[in-house]
């Protein structure tokens, strides 16, 4: 069997929401390299068109859809337009998300709503539209969203974002459970610290990675995320659904190790003092 056949994505149709740069661009390029035609949705026209051109350059059909997916009508337009141009969808990837940096004490209800809209709500709105049409088409499919380690552990100064990403992880599991009978798999990727066009890596950041508990001693790249998304979107993950895949250079594993170390230290101190 040829390596590309393992993905089972040749000739499949994919929608990438937030595909215009960074993780979305890596994802769109990798899906195209694995044989998908790709609808690139982005609020920024230049970005979407550049990545759509890159998909065409790889030899697949690629086109841009310009929409602000935080608006329900525009999210519906994006999904319908992708389905119309591709004749149905096999894969949906949802990348859009952002965090406010605010202590809880200073956070307003509007701040809270903002992070929930742009990380959680739009995914609920657009993924169920995609699932409805996948169900009607009867061929199943794969849905992948981007969560965060902030949705798994505490997220100081990112409270609304962390809660929204935790909601996304929970929603992923629930969608997977409800939609498994229709052959639709739903999974999430939880990145650790990733260098992106919006949050490029600085020397200070590189030093922090080395000094911190990230065992791989580096930030992740957008391609690290694109590869994980490709895996979950493909037949390589044919029996994986409802899962959140950490792509964090070992960060969460190290945290657990550190917590255990502290517990052991504490119990040793207790024993010695008794
Ligand atoms: N960078 C990290 O360290 C990190 C860590 C954990 C999770 N994440 C998650 O990774 C994802 C990608 O983050 P990023 O900073 O690379 O993304 P980004 O801000 O660069 O956005 C990706 C694309 O989405 C587009 N976009 C933004 N809002 C949109 C909207 N309303 N409608 C349509 N398109 C829109 C942007 O124009 C951009 O091209 C997010 O979900 C984020 O929460 C990032």
mmCIF file of C-alpha atoms and ligand atoms in Angstrom:
data_model
loop_
_atom_site.group_PDB
_atom_site.id
_atom_site.type_symbol
_atom_site.label_atom_id
_atom_site.label_comp_id
_atom_site.label_asym_id
_atom_site.label_seq_id
_atom_site.Cartn_x
_atom_site.Cartn_y
_atom_site.Cartn_z
ATOM 1 C CA UNK A 1 0.000 0.000 0.000
ATOM 2 C CA UNK A 2 1.350 3.466 -0.895
ATOM 3 C CA UNK A 3 1.964 5.717 2.112
ATOM 4 C CA UNK A 4 -0.608 8.289 0.964
ATOM 5 C CA UNK A 5 -3.298 5.583 0.759
ATOM 6 C CA UNK A 6 -3.005 5.148 4.532
ATOM 7 C CA UNK A 7 -4.619 8.568 4.988
ATOM 8 C CA UNK A 8 -7.617 7.648 2.821
ATOM 9 C CA UNK A 9 -8.036 11.309 1.859
ATOM 10 C CA UNK A 10 -7.481 11.136 -1.907
ATOM 11 C CA UNK A 11 -10.308 13.051 -3.618
ATOM 12 C CA UNK A 12 -11.962 14.045 -0.313
ATOM 13 C CA UNK A 13 -13.424 17.500 0.333
ATOM 14 C CA UNK A 14 -12.231 19.566 3.299
ATOM 15 C CA UNK A 15 -13.294 22.826 4.898
ATOM 16 C CA UNK A 16 -10.696 24.695 6.995
ATOM 17 C CA UNK A 17 -12.176 27.536 9.061
ATOM 18 C CA UNK A 18 -9.429 30.024 9.852
ATOM 19 C CA UNK A 19 -7.254 28.515 7.124
ATOM 20 C CA UNK A 20 -5.585 31.774 6.071
ATOM 21 C CA UNK A 21 -2.398 31.565 8.142
ATOM 22 C CA UNK A 22 -0.463 29.655 10.792
ATOM 23 C CA UNK A 23 -1.986 26.386 11.950
ATOM 24 C CA UNK A 24 -4.826 26.773 9.430
ATOM 25 C CA UNK A 25 -2.408 27.228 6.556
ATOM 26 C CA UNK A 26 -0.304 24.224 7.628
ATOM 27 C CA UNK A 27 -3.489 22.168 7.915
ATOM 28 C CA UNK A 28 -4.788 23.231 4.482
ATOM 29 C CA UNK A 29 -1.439 22.455 2.836
ATOM 30 C CA UNK A 30 -1.164 19.040 4.521
ATOM 31 C CA UNK A 31 -4.737 18.050 3.676
ATOM 32 C CA UNK A 32 -4.039 19.039 0.054
ATOM 33 C CA UNK A 33 -0.780 17.048 0.023
ATOM 34 C CA UNK A 34 -2.772 14.032 1.254
ATOM 35 C CA UNK A 35 -5.224 14.442 -1.650
ATOM 36 C CA UNK A 36 -8.010 16.733 -0.399
ATOM 37 C CA UNK A 37 -9.669 19.597 -2.204
ATOM 38 C CA UNK A 38 -9.814 22.445 0.308
ATOM 39 C CA UNK A 39 -12.183 25.351 0.967
ATOM 40 C CA UNK A 40 -10.192 27.954 2.911
ATOM 41 C CA UNK A 41 -12.442 30.119 5.084
ATOM 42 C CA UNK A 42 -11.022 33.294 6.584
ATOM 43 C CA UNK A 43 -12.182 36.772 7.527
ATOM 44 C CA UNK A 44 -9.080 38.153 5.769
ATOM 45 C CA UNK A 45 -9.384 37.916 1.973
ATOM 46 C CA UNK A 46 -5.637 38.107 1.177
ATOM 47 C CA UNK A 47 -4.821 35.320 3.584
ATOM 48 C CA UNK A 48 -7.564 32.994 2.338
ATOM 49 C CA UNK A 49 -6.693 33.575 -1.313
ATOM 50 C CA UNK A 50 -2.962 33.013 -0.749
ATOM 51 C CA UNK A 51 -3.555 29.654 0.939
ATOM 52 C CA UNK A 52 -6.180 28.637 -1.645
ATOM 53 C CA UNK A 53 -3.569 29.355 -4.347
ATOM 54 C CA UNK A 54 -1.066 27.183 -2.436
ATOM 55 C CA UNK A 55 -3.603 24.331 -2.429
ATOM 56 C CA UNK A 56 -4.004 24.720 -6.199
ATOM 57 C CA UNK A 57 -0.187 24.712 -6.476
ATOM 58 C CA UNK A 58 -0.166 21.300 -4.781
ATOM 59 C CA UNK A 59 -2.488 20.087 -7.537
ATOM 60 C CA UNK A 60 -5.830 20.037 -5.714
ATOM 61 C CA UNK A 61 -8.880 22.249 -6.002
ATOM 62 C CA UNK A 62 -8.512 25.155 -3.588
ATOM 63 C CA UNK A 63 -10.678 28.213 -3.167
ATOM 64 C CA UNK A 64 -11.213 31.016 -0.694
ATOM 65 C CA UNK A 65 -14.429 31.811 1.170
ATOM 66 C CA UNK A 66 -14.455 35.153 2.950
ATOM 67 C CA UNK A 67 -16.582 35.097 6.096
ATOM 68 C CA UNK A 68 -16.550 36.171 9.721
ATOM 69 C CA UNK A 69 -17.639 32.912 11.357
ATOM 70 C CA UNK A 70 -18.550 34.674 14.617
ATOM 71 C CA UNK A 71 -21.656 35.833 12.760
ATOM 72 C CA UNK A 72 -24.105 32.894 12.525
ATOM 73 C CA UNK A 73 -25.326 33.841 9.032
ATOM 74 C CA UNK A 74 -21.793 34.159 7.714
ATOM 75 C CA UNK A 75 -20.821 30.824 9.298
ATOM 76 C CA UNK A 76 -23.815 29.230 7.534
ATOM 77 C CA UNK A 77 -22.817 30.901 4.257
ATOM 78 C CA UNK A 78 -19.249 29.547 4.595
ATOM 79 C CA UNK A 79 -20.446 25.975 5.161
ATOM 80 C CA UNK A 80 -23.050 26.113 2.354
ATOM 81 C CA UNK A 81 -20.612 27.658 -0.110
ATOM 82 C CA UNK A 82 -17.949 25.025 0.652
ATOM 83 C CA UNK A 83 -20.510 22.245 0.202
ATOM 84 C CA UNK A 84 -21.802 23.764 -3.036
ATOM 85 C CA UNK A 85 -18.348 24.144 -4.575
ATOM 86 C CA UNK A 86 -17.045 20.745 -3.407
ATOM 87 C CA UNK A 87 -20.255 18.717 -3.753
ATOM 88 C CA UNK A 88 -20.388 17.884 -0.024
ATOM 89 C CA UNK A 89 -17.811 17.741 2.761
ATOM 90 C CA UNK A 90 -15.773 14.850 4.193
ATOM 91 C CA UNK A 91 -13.579 16.842 6.572
ATOM 92 C CA UNK A 92 -14.116 19.965 8.651
ATOM 93 C CA UNK A 93 -11.293 21.619 10.592
ATOM 94 C CA UNK A 94 -11.966 24.561 12.875
ATOM 95 C CA UNK A 95 -8.942 26.699 13.793
ATOM 96 C CA UNK A 96 -10.296 30.121 14.849
ATOM 97 C CA UNK A 97 -9.695 31.032 18.494
ATOM 98 C CA UNK A 98 -8.090 33.715 20.583
ATOM 99 C CA UNK A 99 -7.575 34.677 24.232
ATOM 100 C CA UNK A 100 -7.892 37.830 26.283
ATOM 101 C CA UNK A 101 -5.148 38.267 28.891
ATOM 102 C CA UNK A 102 -7.024 39.596 31.954
ATOM 103 C CA UNK A 103 -7.177 38.719 35.660
ATOM 104 C CA UNK A 104 -10.606 37.362 36.622
ATOM 105 C CA UNK A 105 -11.142 40.247 39.048
ATOM 106 C CA UNK A 106 -10.950 42.727 36.169
ATOM 107 C CA UNK A 107 -12.741 40.598 33.577
ATOM 108 C CA UNK A 108 -16.146 41.893 32.467
ATOM 109 C CA UNK A 109 -19.086 39.708 31.391
ATOM 110 C CA UNK A 110 -18.516 41.131 27.891
ATOM 111 C CA UNK A 111 -14.920 39.864 27.979
ATOM 112 C CA UNK A 112 -16.228 36.465 29.067
ATOM 113 C CA UNK A 113 -18.751 36.360 26.202
ATOM 114 C CA UNK A 114 -16.147 37.474 23.672
ATOM 115 C CA UNK A 115 -13.814 34.547 24.398
ATOM 116 C CA UNK A 116 -16.719 32.092 24.450
ATOM 117 C CA UNK A 117 -18.011 33.358 21.090
ATOM 118 C CA UNK A 118 -14.661 33.125 19.335
ATOM 119 C CA UNK A 119 -13.553 29.796 20.801
ATOM 120 C CA UNK A 120 -16.666 27.748 21.514
ATOM 121 C CA UNK A 121 -19.961 29.118 20.204
ATOM 122 C CA UNK A 122 -19.026 29.452 16.530
ATOM 123 C CA UNK A 123 -17.759 25.857 16.532
ATOM 124 C CA UNK A 124 -21.119 24.623 17.855
ATOM 125 C CA UNK A 125 -22.913 26.658 15.146
ATOM 126 C CA UNK A 126 -20.761 25.602 12.204
ATOM 127 C CA UNK A 127 -19.945 21.979 13.171
ATOM 128 C CA UNK A 128 -23.611 21.033 13.523
ATOM 129 C CA UNK A 129 -24.345 22.516 10.081
ATOM 130 C CA UNK A 130 -21.548 20.407 8.624
ATOM 131 C CA UNK A 131 -22.754 17.327 10.533
ATOM 132 C CA UNK A 132 -26.326 17.775 9.273
ATOM 133 C CA UNK A 133 -25.153 17.697 5.682
ATOM 134 C CA UNK A 134 -22.718 14.805 6.350
ATOM 135 C CA UNK A 135 -25.616 12.841 7.854
ATOM 136 C CA UNK A 136 -27.876 13.636 4.874
ATOM 137 C CA UNK A 137 -25.100 12.563 2.485
ATOM 138 C CA UNK A 138 -24.608 9.292 4.367
ATOM 139 C CA UNK A 139 -20.848 8.980 3.902
ATOM 140 C CA UNK A 140 -19.668 9.947 7.390
ATOM 141 C CA UNK A 141 -16.755 12.307 7.889
ATOM 142 C CA UNK A 142 -14.232 13.763 10.301
ATOM 143 C CA UNK A 143 -14.382 16.970 12.342
ATOM 144 C CA UNK A 144 -11.317 18.390 14.113
ATOM 145 C CA UNK A 145 -11.128 21.485 16.304
ATOM 146 C CA UNK A 146 -8.286 23.244 18.105
ATOM 147 C CA UNK A 147 -8.543 23.287 21.897
ATOM 148 C CA UNK A 148 -5.611 24.170 24.193
ATOM 149 C CA UNK A 149 -3.709 22.913 27.215
ATOM 150 C CA UNK A 150 -5.451 25.916 28.858
ATOM 151 C CA UNK A 151 -8.682 23.908 28.562
ATOM 152 C CA UNK A 152 -7.185 21.048 30.580
ATOM 153 C CA UNK A 153 -5.205 22.719 33.351
ATOM 154 C CA UNK A 154 -5.796 26.049 35.101
ATOM 155 C CA UNK A 155 -5.336 29.066 32.850
ATOM 156 C CA UNK A 156 -4.301 32.097 34.936
ATOM 157 C CA UNK A 157 -5.246 35.376 33.170
ATOM 158 C CA UNK A 158 -6.915 33.291 30.439
ATOM 159 C CA UNK A 159 -9.951 32.301 32.517
ATOM 160 C CA UNK A 160 -12.650 32.848 29.893
ATOM 161 C CA UNK A 161 -10.498 31.275 27.174
ATOM 162 C CA UNK A 162 -9.589 28.286 29.365
ATOM 163 C CA UNK A 163 -13.239 27.702 30.245
ATOM 164 C CA UNK A 164 -14.246 27.984 26.574
ATOM 165 C CA UNK A 165 -11.525 25.531 25.503
ATOM 166 C CA UNK A 166 -12.586 23.123 28.277
ATOM 167 C CA UNK A 167 -16.105 23.460 26.855
ATOM 168 C CA UNK A 168 -14.734 22.688 23.406
ATOM 169 C CA UNK A 169 -13.110 19.498 24.686
ATOM 170 C CA UNK A 170 -16.393 18.468 26.324
ATOM 171 C CA UNK A 171 -18.402 19.383 23.209
ATOM 172 C CA UNK A 172 -15.985 17.341 21.079
ATOM 173 C CA UNK A 173 -16.677 14.266 23.230
ATOM 174 C CA UNK A 174 -20.445 14.838 23.109
ATOM 175 C CA UNK A 175 -20.562 15.411 19.344
ATOM 176 C CA UNK A 176 -18.425 12.287 18.874
ATOM 177 C CA UNK A 177 -20.860 10.266 20.958
ATOM 178 C CA UNK A 178 -24.000 11.572 19.235
ATOM 179 C CA UNK A 179 -22.615 11.377 15.709
ATOM 180 C CA UNK A 180 -20.635 8.084 15.821
ATOM 181 C CA UNK A 181 -23.689 6.211 14.564
ATOM 182 C CA UNK A 182 -23.518 8.344 11.401
ATOM 183 C CA UNK A 183 -19.843 7.528 10.823
ATOM 184 C CA UNK A 184 -18.706 11.015 11.845
ATOM 185 C CA UNK A 185 -15.602 11.160 14.043
ATOM 186 C CA UNK A 186 -14.981 14.298 16.126
ATOM 187 C CA UNK A 187 -11.632 15.027 17.761
ATOM 188 C CA UNK A 188 -9.646 17.964 19.126
ATOM 189 C CA UNK A 189 -5.988 18.946 19.135
ATOM 190 C CA UNK A 190 -4.744 20.678 22.292
ATOM 191 C CA UNK A 191 -1.615 22.659 21.453
ATOM 192 C CA UNK A 192 0.876 23.783 24.052
ATOM 193 C CA UNK A 193 2.970 26.834 23.234
ATOM 194 C CA UNK A 194 3.099 27.261 19.454
ATOM 195 C CA UNK A 195 4.994 29.863 17.446
ATOM 196 C CA UNK A 196 2.530 31.394 14.958
ATOM 197 C CA UNK A 197 2.386 34.459 12.694
ATOM 198 C CA UNK A 198 0.206 36.183 15.330
ATOM 199 C CA UNK A 199 2.392 35.052 18.245
ATOM 200 C CA UNK A 200 5.894 34.665 16.773
ATOM 201 C CA UNK A 201 8.639 33.268 18.933
ATOM 202 C CA UNK A 202 11.113 35.718 20.494
ATOM 203 C CA UNK A 203 14.517 34.988 21.991
ATOM 204 C CA UNK A 204 13.012 35.526 25.445
ATOM 205 C CA UNK A 205 10.378 32.957 24.582
ATOM 206 C CA UNK A 206 13.000 30.492 23.362
ATOM 207 C CA UNK A 207 14.943 30.949 26.612
ATOM 208 C CA UNK A 208 11.755 30.445 28.622
ATOM 209 C CA UNK A 209 11.044 27.202 26.761
ATOM 210 C CA UNK A 210 14.504 25.906 27.643
ATOM 211 C CA UNK A 211 14.252 26.969 31.250
ATOM 212 C CA UNK A 212 10.705 25.732 31.692
ATOM 213 C CA UNK A 213 9.298 22.278 31.999
ATOM 214 C CA UNK A 214 8.688 21.708 28.278
ATOM 215 C CA UNK A 215 10.695 18.510 27.901
ATOM 216 C CA UNK A 216 11.327 19.058 24.189
ATOM 217 C CA UNK A 217 12.817 22.481 25.054
ATOM 218 C CA UNK A 218 11.195 24.308 22.155
ATOM 219 C CA UNK A 219 7.933 25.879 21.072
ATOM 220 C CA UNK A 220 5.769 23.956 18.665
ATOM 221 C CA UNK A 221 5.466 24.943 15.010
ATOM 222 C CA UNK A 222 2.292 25.344 13.010
ATOM 223 C CA UNK A 223 3.337 22.220 11.069
ATOM 224 C CA UNK A 224 3.448 20.252 14.352
ATOM 225 C CA UNK A 225 -0.253 21.094 14.674
ATOM 226 C CA UNK A 226 -1.062 20.508 10.984
ATOM 227 C CA UNK A 227 0.372 16.975 11.229
ATOM 228 C CA UNK A 228 -1.776 16.152 14.260
ATOM 229 C CA UNK A 229 -4.882 17.530 12.536
ATOM 230 C CA UNK A 230 -4.079 15.517 9.407
ATOM 231 C CA UNK A 231 -3.785 12.349 11.501
ATOM 232 C CA UNK A 232 -7.153 12.921 13.213
ATOM 233 C CA UNK A 233 -8.878 13.888 9.952
ATOM 234 C CA UNK A 234 -7.587 10.802 8.169
ATOM 235 C CA UNK A 235 -8.182 7.050 8.161
ATOM 236 C CA UNK A 236 -5.034 6.766 10.279
ATOM 237 C CA UNK A 237 -7.372 7.682 13.158
ATOM 238 C CA UNK A 238 -10.203 5.436 11.953
ATOM 239 C CA UNK A 239 -11.072 4.173 15.484
ATOM 240 C CA UNK A 240 -10.359 7.425 17.320
ATOM 241 C CA UNK A 241 -13.229 9.699 18.247
ATOM 242 C CA UNK A 242 -14.092 12.025 21.119
ATOM 243 C CA UNK A 243 -10.370 12.369 21.818
ATOM 244 C CA UNK A 244 -8.264 15.434 22.624
ATOM 245 C CA UNK A 245 -4.702 14.980 21.404
ATOM 246 C CA UNK A 246 -2.035 16.944 23.278
ATOM 247 C CA UNK A 247 0.587 18.448 20.966
ATOM 248 C CA UNK A 248 2.686 20.203 23.575
ATOM 249 C CA UNK A 249 6.260 18.888 23.524
ATOM 250 C CA UNK A 250 5.517 16.955 26.724
ATOM 251 C CA UNK A 251 4.411 20.021 28.726
ATOM 252 C CA UNK A 252 1.397 18.411 30.370
ATOM 253 C CA UNK A 253 3.327 15.210 31.096
ATOM 254 C CA UNK A 254 6.027 17.264 32.785
ATOM 255 C CA UNK A 255 3.453 19.107 34.865
ATOM 256 C CA UNK A 256 2.065 15.822 36.124
ATOM 257 C CA UNK A 257 5.574 14.667 36.896
ATOM 258 C CA UNK A 258 6.316 17.887 38.734
ATOM 259 C CA UNK A 259 3.089 17.663 40.735
ATOM 260 C CA UNK A 260 3.965 14.113 41.693
ATOM 261 C CA UNK A 261 7.470 15.233 42.671
ATOM 262 C CA UNK A 262 5.987 17.881 44.956
ATOM 263 C CA UNK A 263 3.571 15.385 46.521
ATOM 264 C CA UNK A 264 6.427 12.979 47.193
ATOM 265 C CA UNK A 265 8.545 15.801 48.677
ATOM 266 C CA UNK A 266 5.657 16.850 50.916
ATOM 267 C CA UNK A 267 4.983 13.343 52.170
ATOM 268 C CA UNK A 268 8.739 12.840 52.814
ATOM 269 C CA UNK A 269 8.833 16.105 54.797
ATOM 270 C CA UNK A 270 5.767 14.972 56.760
ATOM 271 C CA UNK A 271 7.362 11.639 57.571
ATOM 272 C CA UNK A 272 10.601 13.295 58.726
ATOM 273 C CA UNK A 273 8.773 15.778 60.938
ATOM 274 C CA UNK A 274 6.728 13.009 62.652
HETATM 275 N N1 LIG B 1 -0.411 29.889 19.544
HETATM 276 C C1 LIG B 1 -0.521 29.107 20.602
HETATM 277 O O1 LIG B 1 0.439 28.967 21.393
HETATM 278 C C2 LIG B 1 -1.804 28.362 20.873
HETATM 279 C C3 LIG B 1 -1.829 27.481 21.962
HETATM 280 C C4 LIG B 1 -2.995 26.757 22.206
HETATM 281 C C5 LIG B 1 -4.076 26.901 21.349
HETATM 282 N N2 LIG B 1 -4.037 27.764 20.298
HETATM 283 C C6 LIG B 1 -5.206 27.842 19.424
HETATM 284 O O2 LIG B 1 -4.772 27.672 18.094
HETATM 285 C C7 LIG B 1 -5.738 28.259 17.211
HETATM 286 C C8 LIG B 1 -5.023 29.122 16.188
HETATM 287 O O3 LIG B 1 -4.410 30.215 16.857
HETATM 288 P P1 LIG B 1 -3.597 31.301 16.013
HETATM 289 O O4 LIG B 1 -3.180 32.353 16.946
HETATM 290 O O5 LIG B 1 -2.573 30.593 15.177
HETATM 291 O O6 LIG B 1 -4.769 31.836 15.077
HETATM 292 P P2 LIG B 1 -4.881 33.221 14.267
HETATM 293 O O7 LIG B 1 -5.354 34.308 15.160
HETATM 294 O O8 LIG B 1 -3.668 33.437 13.448
HETATM 295 O O9 LIG B 1 -6.139 32.863 13.359
HETATM 296 C C9 LIG B 1 -6.109 31.871 12.359
HETATM 297 C C10 LIG B 1 -6.833 32.425 11.160
HETATM 298 O O10 LIG B 1 -8.213 32.618 11.487
HETATM 299 C C11 LIG B 1 -8.652 33.830 10.916
HETATM 300 N N3 LIG B 1 -9.797 34.333 11.691
HETATM 301 C C12 LIG B 1 -9.758 34.952 12.899
HETATM 302 N N4 LIG B 1 -11.007 35.268 13.295
HETATM 303 C C13 LIG B 1 -11.846 34.845 12.318
HETATM 304 C C14 LIG B 1 -13.252 34.911 12.150
HETATM 305 N N5 LIG B 1 -14.035 35.484 13.062
HETATM 306 N N6 LIG B 1 -13.797 34.369 11.034
HETATM 307 C C15 LIG B 1 -12.999 33.789 10.097
HETATM 308 N N7 LIG B 1 -11.655 33.724 10.202
HETATM 309 C C16 LIG B 1 -11.077 34.243 11.296
HETATM 310 C C17 LIG B 1 -7.438 34.742 10.965
HETATM 311 O O11 LIG B 1 -7.547 35.778 9.995
HETATM 312 C C18 LIG B 1 -6.292 33.774 10.692
HETATM 313 O O12 LIG B 1 -5.949 33.718 9.328
HETATM 314 C C19 LIG B 1 -6.720 29.004 18.107
HETATM 315 O O13 LIG B 1 -7.882 28.228 18.282
HETATM 316 C C20 LIG B 1 -5.961 29.158 19.405
HETATM 317 O O14 LIG B 1 -6.814 29.297 20.508
HETATM 318 C C21 LIG B 1 -2.924 28.507 20.062
#
